[in-house]
mmCIF file of C-alpha atoms in Angstrom:
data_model
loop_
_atom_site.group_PDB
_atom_site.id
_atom_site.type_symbol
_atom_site.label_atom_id
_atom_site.label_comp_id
_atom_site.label_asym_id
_atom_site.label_seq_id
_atom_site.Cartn_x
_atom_site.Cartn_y
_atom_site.Cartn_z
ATOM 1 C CA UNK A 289 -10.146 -26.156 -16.448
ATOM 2 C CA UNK A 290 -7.246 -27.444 -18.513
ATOM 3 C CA UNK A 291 -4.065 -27.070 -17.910
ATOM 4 C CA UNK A 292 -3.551 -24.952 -21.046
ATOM 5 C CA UNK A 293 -6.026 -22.227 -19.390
ATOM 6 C CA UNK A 294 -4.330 -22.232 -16.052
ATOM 7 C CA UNK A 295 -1.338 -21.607 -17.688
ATOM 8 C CA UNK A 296 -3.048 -18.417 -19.580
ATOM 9 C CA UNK A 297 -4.335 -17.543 -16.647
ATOM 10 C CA UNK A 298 -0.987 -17.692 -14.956
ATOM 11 C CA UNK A 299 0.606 -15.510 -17.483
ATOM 12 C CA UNK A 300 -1.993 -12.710 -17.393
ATOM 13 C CA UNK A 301 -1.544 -12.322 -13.098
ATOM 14 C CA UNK A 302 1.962 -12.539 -13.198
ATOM 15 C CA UNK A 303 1.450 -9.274 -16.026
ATOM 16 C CA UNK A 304 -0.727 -8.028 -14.203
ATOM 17 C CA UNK A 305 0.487 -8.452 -10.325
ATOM 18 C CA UNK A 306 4.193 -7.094 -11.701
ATOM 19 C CA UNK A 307 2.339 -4.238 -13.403
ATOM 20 C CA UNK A 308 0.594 -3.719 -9.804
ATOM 21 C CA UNK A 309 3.995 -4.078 -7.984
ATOM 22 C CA UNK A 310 5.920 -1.209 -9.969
ATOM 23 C CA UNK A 311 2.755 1.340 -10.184
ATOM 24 C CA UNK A 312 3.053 4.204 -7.838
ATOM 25 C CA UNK A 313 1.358 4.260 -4.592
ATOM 26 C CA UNK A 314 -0.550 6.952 -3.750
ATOM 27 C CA UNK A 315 -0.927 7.995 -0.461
ATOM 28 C CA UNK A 316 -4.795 6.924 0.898
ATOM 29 C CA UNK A 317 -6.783 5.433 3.201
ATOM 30 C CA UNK A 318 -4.739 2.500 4.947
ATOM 31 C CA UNK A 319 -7.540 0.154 6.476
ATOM 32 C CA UNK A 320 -4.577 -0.741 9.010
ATOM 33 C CA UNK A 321 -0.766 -0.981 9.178
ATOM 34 C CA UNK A 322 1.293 -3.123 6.704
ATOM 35 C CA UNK A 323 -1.904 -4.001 4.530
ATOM 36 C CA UNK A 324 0.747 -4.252 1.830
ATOM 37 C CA UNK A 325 2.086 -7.482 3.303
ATOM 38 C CA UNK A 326 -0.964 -9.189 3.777
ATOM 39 C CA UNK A 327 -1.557 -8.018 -0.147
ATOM 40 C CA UNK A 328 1.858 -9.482 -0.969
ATOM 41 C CA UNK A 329 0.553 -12.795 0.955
ATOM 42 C CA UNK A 330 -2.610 -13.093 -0.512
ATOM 43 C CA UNK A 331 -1.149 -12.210 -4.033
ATOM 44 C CA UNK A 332 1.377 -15.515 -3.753
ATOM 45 C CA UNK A 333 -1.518 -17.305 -2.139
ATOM 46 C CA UNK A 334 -3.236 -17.297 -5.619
ATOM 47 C CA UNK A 335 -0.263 -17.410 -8.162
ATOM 48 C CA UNK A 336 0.945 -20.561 -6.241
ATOM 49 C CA UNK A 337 -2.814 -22.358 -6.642
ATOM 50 C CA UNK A 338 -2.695 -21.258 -10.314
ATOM 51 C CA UNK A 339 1.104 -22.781 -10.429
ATOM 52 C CA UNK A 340 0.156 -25.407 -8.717
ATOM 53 C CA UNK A 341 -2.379 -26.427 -11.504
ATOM 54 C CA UNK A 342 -0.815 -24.900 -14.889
ATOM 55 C CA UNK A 343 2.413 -26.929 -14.350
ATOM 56 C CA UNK A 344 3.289 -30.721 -13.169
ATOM 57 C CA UNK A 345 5.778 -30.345 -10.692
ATOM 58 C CA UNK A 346 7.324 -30.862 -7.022
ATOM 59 C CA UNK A 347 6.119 -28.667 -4.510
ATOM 60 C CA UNK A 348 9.722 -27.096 -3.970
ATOM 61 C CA UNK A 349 10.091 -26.353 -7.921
ATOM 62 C CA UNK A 350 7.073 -23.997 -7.085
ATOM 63 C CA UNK A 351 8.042 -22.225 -4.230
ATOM 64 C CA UNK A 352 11.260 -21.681 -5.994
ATOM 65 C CA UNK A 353 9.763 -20.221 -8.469
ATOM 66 C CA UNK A 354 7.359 -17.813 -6.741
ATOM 67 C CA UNK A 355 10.326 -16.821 -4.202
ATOM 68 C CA UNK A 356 12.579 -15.608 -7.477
ATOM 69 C CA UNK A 357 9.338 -13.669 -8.607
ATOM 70 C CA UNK A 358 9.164 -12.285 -5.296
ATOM 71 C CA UNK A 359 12.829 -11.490 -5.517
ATOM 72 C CA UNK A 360 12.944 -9.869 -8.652
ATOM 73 C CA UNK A 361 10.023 -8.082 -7.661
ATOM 74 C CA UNK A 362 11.484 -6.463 -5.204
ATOM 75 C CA UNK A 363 15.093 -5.991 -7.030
ATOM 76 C CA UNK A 364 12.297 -4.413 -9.654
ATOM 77 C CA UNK A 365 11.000 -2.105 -7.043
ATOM 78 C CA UNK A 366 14.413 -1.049 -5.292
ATOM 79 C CA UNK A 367 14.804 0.236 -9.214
ATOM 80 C CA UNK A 368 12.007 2.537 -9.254
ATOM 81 C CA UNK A 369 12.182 5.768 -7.862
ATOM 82 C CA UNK A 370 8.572 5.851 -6.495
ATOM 83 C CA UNK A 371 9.196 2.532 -4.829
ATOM 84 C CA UNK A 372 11.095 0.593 -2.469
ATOM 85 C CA UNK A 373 12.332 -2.672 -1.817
ATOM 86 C CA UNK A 374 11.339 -4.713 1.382
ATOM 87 C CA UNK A 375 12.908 -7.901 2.654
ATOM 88 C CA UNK A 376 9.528 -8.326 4.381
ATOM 89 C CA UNK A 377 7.124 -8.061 1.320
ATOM 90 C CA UNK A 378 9.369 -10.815 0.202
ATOM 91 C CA UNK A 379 8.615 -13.072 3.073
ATOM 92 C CA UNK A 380 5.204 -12.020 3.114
ATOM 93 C CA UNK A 381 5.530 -13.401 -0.717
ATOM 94 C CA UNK A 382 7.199 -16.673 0.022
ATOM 95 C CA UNK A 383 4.727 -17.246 3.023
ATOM 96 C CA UNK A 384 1.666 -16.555 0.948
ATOM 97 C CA UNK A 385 3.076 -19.420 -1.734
ATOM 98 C CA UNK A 386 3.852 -21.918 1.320
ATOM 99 C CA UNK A 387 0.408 -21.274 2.926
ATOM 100 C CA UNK A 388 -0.872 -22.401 -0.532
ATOM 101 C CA UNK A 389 0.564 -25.386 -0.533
ATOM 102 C CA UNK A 390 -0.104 -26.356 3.131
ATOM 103 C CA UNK A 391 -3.710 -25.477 3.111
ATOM 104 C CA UNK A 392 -3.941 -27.731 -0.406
ATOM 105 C CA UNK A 393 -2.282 -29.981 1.839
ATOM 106 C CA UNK A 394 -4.995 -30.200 4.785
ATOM 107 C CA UNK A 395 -7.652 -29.784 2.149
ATOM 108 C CA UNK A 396 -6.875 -33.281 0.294
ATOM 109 C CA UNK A 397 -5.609 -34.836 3.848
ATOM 110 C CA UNK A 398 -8.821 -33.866 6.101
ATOM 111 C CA UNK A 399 -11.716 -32.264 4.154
ATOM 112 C CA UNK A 400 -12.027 -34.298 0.732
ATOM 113 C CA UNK A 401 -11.156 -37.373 2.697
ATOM 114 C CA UNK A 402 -14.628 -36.954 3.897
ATOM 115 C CA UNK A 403 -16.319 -35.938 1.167
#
């Protein structure tokens, strides 16, 4: 894909994902405690890959990036009165965008090497 499309792409999840972060959750079926972290992990997992390839840039211009999202995500849900803010959905953010970036990292280093 182009970079043009990756950047579309990028767009639409960041709508979407900040859309997801202020909606109110309901109470359900938890599969097990603090799912929402490993959500807010696996949600900066992907917007960093998409980063990664809609925009030309150092590795720490991206995780600076994704950690303000994550910040003003969570300055966003403090806000809302069916929501809270959590220092540890924001770690759980800027760890999901790091683990990007170091399994991209192993991926080029060890796997394509032998390819």
């Amino acid at each position: 894909m182009s970079r043009r499309v990756y950047q579309l792409v990028f767009f639409i999840a960041v709508l979407s994902f900040t859309a997801l972060f202020a909606k109110e959750v309901k109470g359900g079926i938890m599969l097990f405690p603090h799912i929402d972290k490993v959500a807010h992990f696996g949600i900066f997992f992907i917007l960093a890959g998409l980063l990664a390839h809609a925009i030309k840039a150092p590795i720490w211009v991206y995780i600076l990036v994704l950690a303000s999202y994550g910040g003003i995500v969570e300055i966003m849900q403090h806000n809302l009165p069916h929501r809270q803010a959590s220092v540890a959905d924001f770690i759980a953010d800027t760890l999901g965008a790091l683990s990007y970036f170091v399994a991209s990292y192993c991926w080029h280093k060890y796997v394509k090497k032998d390819a």
